[in-house]
mmCIF file of C-alpha atoms and ligand atoms in Angstrom:
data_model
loop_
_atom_site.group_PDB
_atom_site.id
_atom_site.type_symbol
_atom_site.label_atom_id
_atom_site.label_comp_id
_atom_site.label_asym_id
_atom_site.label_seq_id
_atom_site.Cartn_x
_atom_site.Cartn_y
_atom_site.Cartn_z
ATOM 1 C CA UNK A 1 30.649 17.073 22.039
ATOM 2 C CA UNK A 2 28.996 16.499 18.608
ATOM 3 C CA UNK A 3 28.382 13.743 16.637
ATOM 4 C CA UNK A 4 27.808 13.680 13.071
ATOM 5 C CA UNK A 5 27.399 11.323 10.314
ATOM 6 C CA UNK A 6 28.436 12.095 6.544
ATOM 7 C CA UNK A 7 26.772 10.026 4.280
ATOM 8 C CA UNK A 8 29.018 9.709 1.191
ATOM 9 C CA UNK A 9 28.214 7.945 -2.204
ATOM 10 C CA UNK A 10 31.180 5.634 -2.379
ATOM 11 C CA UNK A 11 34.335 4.073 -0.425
ATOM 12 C CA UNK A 12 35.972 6.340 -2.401
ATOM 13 C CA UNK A 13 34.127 9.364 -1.566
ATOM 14 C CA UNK A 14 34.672 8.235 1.710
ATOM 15 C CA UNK A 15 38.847 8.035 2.094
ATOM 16 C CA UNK A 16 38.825 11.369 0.043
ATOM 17 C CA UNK A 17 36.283 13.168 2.545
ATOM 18 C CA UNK A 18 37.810 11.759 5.690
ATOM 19 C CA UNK A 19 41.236 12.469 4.204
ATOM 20 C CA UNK A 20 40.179 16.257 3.830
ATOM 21 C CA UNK A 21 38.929 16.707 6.986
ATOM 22 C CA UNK A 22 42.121 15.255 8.648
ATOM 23 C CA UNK A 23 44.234 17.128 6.833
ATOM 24 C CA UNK A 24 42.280 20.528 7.266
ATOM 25 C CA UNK A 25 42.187 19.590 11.433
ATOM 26 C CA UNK A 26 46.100 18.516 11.569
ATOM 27 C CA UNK A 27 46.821 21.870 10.247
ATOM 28 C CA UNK A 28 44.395 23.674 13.108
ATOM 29 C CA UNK A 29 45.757 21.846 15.380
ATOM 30 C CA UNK A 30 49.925 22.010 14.451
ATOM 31 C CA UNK A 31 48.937 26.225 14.220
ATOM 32 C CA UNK A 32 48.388 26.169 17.852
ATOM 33 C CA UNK A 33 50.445 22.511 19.247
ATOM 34 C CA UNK A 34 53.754 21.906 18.795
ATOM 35 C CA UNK A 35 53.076 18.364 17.712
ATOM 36 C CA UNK A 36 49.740 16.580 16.414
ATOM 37 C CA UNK A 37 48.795 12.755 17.720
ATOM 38 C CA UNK A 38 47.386 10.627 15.487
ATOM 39 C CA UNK A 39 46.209 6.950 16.471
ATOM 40 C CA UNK A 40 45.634 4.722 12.532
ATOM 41 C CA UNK A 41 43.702 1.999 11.894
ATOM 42 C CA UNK A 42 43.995 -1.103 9.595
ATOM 43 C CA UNK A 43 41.281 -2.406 7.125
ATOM 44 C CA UNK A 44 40.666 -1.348 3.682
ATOM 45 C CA UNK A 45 39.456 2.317 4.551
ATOM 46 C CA UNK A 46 42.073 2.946 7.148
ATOM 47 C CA UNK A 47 44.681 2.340 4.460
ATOM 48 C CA UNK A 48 42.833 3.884 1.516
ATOM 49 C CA UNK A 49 42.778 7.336 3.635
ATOM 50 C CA UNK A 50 46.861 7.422 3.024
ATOM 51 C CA UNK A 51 46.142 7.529 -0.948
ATOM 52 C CA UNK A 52 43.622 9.936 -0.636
ATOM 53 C CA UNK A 53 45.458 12.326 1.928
ATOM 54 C CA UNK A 54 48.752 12.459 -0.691
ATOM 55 C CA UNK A 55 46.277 13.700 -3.909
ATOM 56 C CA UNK A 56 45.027 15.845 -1.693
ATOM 57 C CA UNK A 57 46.701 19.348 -2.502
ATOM 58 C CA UNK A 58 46.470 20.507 1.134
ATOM 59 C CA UNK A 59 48.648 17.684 2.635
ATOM 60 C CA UNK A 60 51.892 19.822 1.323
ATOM 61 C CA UNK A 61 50.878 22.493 3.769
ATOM 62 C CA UNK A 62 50.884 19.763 6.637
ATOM 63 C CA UNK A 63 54.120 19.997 8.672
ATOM 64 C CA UNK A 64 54.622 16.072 8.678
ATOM 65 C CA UNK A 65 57.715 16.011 10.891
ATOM 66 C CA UNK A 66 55.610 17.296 13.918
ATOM 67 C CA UNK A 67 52.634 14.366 13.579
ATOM 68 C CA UNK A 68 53.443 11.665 16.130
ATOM 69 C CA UNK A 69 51.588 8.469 14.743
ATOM 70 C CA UNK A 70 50.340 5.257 16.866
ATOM 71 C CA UNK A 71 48.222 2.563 16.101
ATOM 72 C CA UNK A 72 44.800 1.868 17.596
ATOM 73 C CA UNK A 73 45.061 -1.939 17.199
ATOM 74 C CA UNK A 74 48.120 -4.195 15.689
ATOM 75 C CA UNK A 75 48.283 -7.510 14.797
ATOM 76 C CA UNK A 76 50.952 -9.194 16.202
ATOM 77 C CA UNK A 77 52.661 -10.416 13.437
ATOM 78 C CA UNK A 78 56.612 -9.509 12.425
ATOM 79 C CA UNK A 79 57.209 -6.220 11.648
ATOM 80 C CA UNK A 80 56.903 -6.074 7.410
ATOM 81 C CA UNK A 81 54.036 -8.647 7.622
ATOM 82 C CA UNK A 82 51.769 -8.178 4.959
ATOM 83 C CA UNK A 83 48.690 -8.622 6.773
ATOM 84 C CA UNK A 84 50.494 -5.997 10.007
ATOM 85 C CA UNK A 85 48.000 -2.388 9.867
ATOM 86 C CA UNK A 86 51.146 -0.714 9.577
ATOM 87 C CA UNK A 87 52.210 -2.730 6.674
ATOM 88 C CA UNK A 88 49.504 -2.014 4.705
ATOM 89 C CA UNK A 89 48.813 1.404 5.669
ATOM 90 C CA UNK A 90 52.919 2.070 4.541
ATOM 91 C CA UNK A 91 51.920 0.526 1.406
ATOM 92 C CA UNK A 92 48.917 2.699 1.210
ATOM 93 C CA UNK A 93 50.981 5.590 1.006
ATOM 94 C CA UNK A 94 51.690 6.463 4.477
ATOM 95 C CA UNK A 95 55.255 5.637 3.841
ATOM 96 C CA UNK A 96 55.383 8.778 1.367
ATOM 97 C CA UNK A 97 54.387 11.137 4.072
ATOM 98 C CA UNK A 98 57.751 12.756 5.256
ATOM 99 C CA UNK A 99 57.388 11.766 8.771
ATOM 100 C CA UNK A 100 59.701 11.335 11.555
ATOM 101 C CA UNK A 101 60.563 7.766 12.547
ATOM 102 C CA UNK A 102 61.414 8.622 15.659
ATOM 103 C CA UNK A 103 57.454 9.732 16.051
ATOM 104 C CA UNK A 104 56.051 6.490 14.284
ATOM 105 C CA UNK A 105 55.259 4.294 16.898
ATOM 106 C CA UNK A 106 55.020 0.717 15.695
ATOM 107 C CA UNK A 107 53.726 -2.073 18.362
ATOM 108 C CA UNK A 108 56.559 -4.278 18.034
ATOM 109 C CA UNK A 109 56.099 -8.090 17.274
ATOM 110 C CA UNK A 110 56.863 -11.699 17.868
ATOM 111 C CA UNK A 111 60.433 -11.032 16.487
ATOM 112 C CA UNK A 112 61.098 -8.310 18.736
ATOM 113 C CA UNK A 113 59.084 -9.106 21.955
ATOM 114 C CA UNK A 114 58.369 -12.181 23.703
ATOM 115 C CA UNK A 115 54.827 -12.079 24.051
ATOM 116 C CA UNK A 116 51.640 -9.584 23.366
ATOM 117 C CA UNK A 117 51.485 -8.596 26.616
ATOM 118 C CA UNK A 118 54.810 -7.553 26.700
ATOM 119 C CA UNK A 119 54.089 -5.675 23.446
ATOM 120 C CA UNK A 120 51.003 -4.097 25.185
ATOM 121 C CA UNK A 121 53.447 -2.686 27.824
ATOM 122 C CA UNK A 122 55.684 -1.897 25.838
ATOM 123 C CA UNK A 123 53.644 0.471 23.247
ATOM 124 C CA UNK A 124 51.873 1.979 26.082
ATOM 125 C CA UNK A 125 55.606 3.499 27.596
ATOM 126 C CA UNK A 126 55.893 5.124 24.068
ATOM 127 C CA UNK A 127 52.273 6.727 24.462
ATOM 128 C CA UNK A 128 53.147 8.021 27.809
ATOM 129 C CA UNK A 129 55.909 8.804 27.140
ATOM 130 C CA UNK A 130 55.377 11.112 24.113
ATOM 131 C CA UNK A 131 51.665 12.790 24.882
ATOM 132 C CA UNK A 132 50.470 11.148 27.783
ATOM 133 C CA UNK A 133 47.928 9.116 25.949
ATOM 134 C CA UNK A 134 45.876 12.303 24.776
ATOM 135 C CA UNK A 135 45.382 11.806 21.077
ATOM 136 C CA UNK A 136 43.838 15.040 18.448
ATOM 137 C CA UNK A 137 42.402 12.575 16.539
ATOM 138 C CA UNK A 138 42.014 9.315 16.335
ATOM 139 C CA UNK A 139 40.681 6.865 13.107
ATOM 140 C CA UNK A 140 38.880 3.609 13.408
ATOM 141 C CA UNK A 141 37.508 1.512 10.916
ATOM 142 C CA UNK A 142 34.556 -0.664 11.963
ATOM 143 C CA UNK A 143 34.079 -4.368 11.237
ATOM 144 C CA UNK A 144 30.542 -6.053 10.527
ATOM 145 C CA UNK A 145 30.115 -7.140 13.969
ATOM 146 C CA UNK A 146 31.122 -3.348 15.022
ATOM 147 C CA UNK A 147 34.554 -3.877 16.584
ATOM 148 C CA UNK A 148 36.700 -0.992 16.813
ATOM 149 C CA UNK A 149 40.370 -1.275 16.870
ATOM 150 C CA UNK A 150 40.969 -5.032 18.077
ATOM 151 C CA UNK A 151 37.630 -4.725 20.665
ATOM 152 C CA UNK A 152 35.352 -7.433 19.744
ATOM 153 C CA UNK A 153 32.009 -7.883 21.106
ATOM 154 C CA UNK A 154 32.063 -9.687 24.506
ATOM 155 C CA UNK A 155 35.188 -9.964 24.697
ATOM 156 C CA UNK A 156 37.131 -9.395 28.098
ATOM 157 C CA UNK A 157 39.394 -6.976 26.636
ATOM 158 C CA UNK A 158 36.749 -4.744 26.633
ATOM 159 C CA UNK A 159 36.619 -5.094 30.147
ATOM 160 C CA UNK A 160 40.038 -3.409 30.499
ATOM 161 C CA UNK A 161 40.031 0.185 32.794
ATOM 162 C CA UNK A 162 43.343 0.517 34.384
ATOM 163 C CA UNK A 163 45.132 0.688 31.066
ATOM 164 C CA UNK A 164 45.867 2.279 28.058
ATOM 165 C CA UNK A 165 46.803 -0.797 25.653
ATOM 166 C CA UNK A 166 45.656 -4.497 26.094
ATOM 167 C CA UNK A 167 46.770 -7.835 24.637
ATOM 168 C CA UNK A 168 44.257 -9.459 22.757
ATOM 169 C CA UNK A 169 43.436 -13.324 22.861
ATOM 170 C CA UNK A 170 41.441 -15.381 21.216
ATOM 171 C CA UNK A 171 40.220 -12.686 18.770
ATOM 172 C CA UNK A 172 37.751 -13.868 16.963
ATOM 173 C CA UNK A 173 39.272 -12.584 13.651
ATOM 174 C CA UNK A 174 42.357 -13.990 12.659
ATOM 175 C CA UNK A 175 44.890 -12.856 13.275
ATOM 176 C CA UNK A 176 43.898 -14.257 16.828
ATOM 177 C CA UNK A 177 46.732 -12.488 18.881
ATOM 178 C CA UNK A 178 46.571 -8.705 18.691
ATOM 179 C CA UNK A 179 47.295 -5.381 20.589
ATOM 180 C CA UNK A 180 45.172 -3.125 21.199
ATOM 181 C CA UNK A 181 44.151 0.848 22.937
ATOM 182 C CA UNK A 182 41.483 -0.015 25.355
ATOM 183 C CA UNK A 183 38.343 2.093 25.027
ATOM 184 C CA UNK A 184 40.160 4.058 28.463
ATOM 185 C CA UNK A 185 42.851 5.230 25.631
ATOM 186 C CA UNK A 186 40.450 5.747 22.441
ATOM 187 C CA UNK A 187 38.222 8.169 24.517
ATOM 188 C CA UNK A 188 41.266 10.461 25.263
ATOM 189 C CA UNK A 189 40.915 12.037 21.779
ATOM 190 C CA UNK A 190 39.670 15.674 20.499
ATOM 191 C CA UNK A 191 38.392 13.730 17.302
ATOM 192 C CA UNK A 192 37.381 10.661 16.294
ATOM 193 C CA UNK A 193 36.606 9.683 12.875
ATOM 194 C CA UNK A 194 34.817 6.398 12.189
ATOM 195 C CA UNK A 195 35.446 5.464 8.600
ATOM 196 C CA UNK A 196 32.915 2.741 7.171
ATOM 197 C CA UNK A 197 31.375 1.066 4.172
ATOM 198 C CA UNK A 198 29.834 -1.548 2.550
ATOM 199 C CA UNK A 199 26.352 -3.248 3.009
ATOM 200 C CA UNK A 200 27.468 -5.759 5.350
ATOM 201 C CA UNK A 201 28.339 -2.500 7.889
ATOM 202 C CA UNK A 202 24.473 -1.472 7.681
ATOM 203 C CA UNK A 203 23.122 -2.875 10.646
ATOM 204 C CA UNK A 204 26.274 -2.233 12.593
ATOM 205 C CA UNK A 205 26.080 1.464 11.835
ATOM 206 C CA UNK A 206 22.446 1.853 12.786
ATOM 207 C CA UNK A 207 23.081 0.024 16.197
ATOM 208 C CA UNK A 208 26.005 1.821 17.113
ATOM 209 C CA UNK A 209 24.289 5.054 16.600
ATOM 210 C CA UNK A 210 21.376 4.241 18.795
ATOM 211 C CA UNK A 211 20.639 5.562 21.923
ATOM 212 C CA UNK A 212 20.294 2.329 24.116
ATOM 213 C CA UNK A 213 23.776 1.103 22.258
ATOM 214 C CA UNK A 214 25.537 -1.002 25.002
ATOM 215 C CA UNK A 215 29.388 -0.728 23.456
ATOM 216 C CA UNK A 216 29.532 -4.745 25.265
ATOM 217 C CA UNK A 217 27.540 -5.427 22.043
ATOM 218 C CA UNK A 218 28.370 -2.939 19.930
ATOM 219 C CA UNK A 219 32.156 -1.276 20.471
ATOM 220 C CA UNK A 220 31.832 0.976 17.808
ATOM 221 C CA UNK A 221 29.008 3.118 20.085
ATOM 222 C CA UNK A 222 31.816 3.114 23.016
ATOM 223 C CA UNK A 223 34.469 5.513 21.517
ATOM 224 C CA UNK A 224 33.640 9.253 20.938
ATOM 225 C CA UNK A 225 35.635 12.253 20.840
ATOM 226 C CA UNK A 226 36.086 14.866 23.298
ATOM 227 C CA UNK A 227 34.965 17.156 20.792
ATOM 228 C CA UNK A 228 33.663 15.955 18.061
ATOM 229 C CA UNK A 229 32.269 12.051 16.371
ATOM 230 C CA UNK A 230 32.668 12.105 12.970
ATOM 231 C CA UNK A 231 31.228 9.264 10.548
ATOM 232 C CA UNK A 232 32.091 8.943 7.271
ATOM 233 C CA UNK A 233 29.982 6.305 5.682
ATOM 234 C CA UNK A 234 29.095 5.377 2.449
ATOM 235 C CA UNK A 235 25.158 5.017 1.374
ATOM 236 C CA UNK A 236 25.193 1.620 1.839
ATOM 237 C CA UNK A 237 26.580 1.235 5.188
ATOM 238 C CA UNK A 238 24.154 3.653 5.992
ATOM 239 C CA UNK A 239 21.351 2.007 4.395
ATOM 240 C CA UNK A 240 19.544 0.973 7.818
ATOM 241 C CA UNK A 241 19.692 4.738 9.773
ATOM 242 C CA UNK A 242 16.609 5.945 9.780
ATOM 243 C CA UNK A 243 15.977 9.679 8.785
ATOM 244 C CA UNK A 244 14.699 12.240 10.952
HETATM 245 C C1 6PG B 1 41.408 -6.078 11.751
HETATM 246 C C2 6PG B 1 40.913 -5.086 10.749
HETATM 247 C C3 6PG B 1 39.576 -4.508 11.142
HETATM 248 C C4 6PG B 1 39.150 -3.416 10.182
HETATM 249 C C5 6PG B 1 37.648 -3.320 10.115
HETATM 250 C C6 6PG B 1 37.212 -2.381 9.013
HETATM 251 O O1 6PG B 1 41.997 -5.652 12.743
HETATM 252 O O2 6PG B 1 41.228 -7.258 11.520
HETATM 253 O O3 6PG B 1 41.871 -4.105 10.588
HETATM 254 O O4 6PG B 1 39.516 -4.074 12.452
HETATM 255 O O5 6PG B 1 39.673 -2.175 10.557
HETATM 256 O O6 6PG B 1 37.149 -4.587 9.907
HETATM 257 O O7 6PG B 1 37.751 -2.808 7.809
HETATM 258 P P1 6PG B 1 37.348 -2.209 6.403
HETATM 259 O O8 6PG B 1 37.785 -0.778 6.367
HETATM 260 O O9 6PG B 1 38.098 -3.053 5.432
HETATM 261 O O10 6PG B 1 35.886 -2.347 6.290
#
């Protein structure tokens, strides 16, 4: 199990290097798997990856049709919100992608469902039932006060062991009412890829890779791959590590 960070010079740099490694692993991984299982993420990186993964000359290679996609968080808004991850990641450019609907796994919303919880139960059928919850790789962006997907610092849905999706309350960035792949789910993956930048990510970054990191304060240090960690960070964001 490695972990390694890539400090990049820009957001930019960052999408396209992320978006290059994910292609180059999904088509490792479809050589020897009949399917690949992906787990997206929302925020301005996790969206910016789709735009980057289309100019990149190697996603034509990528057998689309056999990549199941899920979501590692979801607001619970109506499906086509604007402010959904899904939404914005389709408008990204992961609508281009010739996927299989049938293998896009949306967390369905407030129009479909009468409550997050039943959402939660709901999306986590469609994990087991396509995969069993083990994911090749899985993306997370990280937020200033190092949440991953919709895991927030001391909050109880970190607290969460004896399933694979939660219901978020009281989150304590709006959208308050999300759903969410408890850290049980996120740690089923070969890969993880932590995409991050900006200044304000600095001191989030150089907790979460610390060795006394306590993921209760910091959820970005509880996820890691089975195989590999990979960050992708931008100089900024990694402004506050301190070279060895
Ligand atoms: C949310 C956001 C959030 C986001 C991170 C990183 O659920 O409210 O999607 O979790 O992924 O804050 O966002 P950036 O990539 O924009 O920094």
């Amino acid at each position: 199990m490695t972990t390694s960070v890539l400090v990049l010079r820009s957001p930019q740099e960052v999408a396209d290097t992320a978006a290059g490694a994910l292609v180059d692993l999904l088509g490792e991984v479809l050589a020897v798997q009949d399917r690949a299982r992906l787990a997206l993420t929302g925020g301005s990186l996790g969206s910016r990856i789709w735009a980057s993964v289309l100019a990149h000359p190697g996603h034509a290679e990528v057998d689309w049709s056999r990549v199941a996609l899920w979501w590692g968080d979801e607001r619970w808004l109506p499906a086509g919100d604007p402010d959904r991850n899904d939404t914005q990641n389709d408008a990204a450019g992961l609508s281009r992608l010739p996927l299989d609907p049938a293998t896009v796994h949306r967390v369905a919303g407030p129009e479909a469902v009468s409550s997050a919880q039943e959402a939660a139960t709901a999306y986590a059928q469609t994990i087991r039932a396509d995969g069993g919850g083990e994911w090749d790789v899985v993306l997370l962006g990280m937020g200033p006060d190092a949440h991953i997907a919709s895991l927030f610092p001391h909050h109880e849905a970190q607290r969460v062991t004896d399933a694979i999706t939660v219901a978020v309350h009281d989150s304590p960035k709006p959208p308050p009412t999300r759903v969410s792949l408890t850290f049980e789910a996120l740690r089923r993956s070969r890969s993880v890829f932590l995409l991050v930048a900006g200044a304000d990510k600095a001191s989030a970054v150089a907790s979460a890779l610390a060795d006394d990191a306590d993921p209760w304060d910091t959820p970005a240090a509880g996820v890691r791959g089975r195989i590999e960690t990979v960050w992708f960070v931008d100089e900024a964001a990694a402004s506050h590590l301190v070279h060895e």
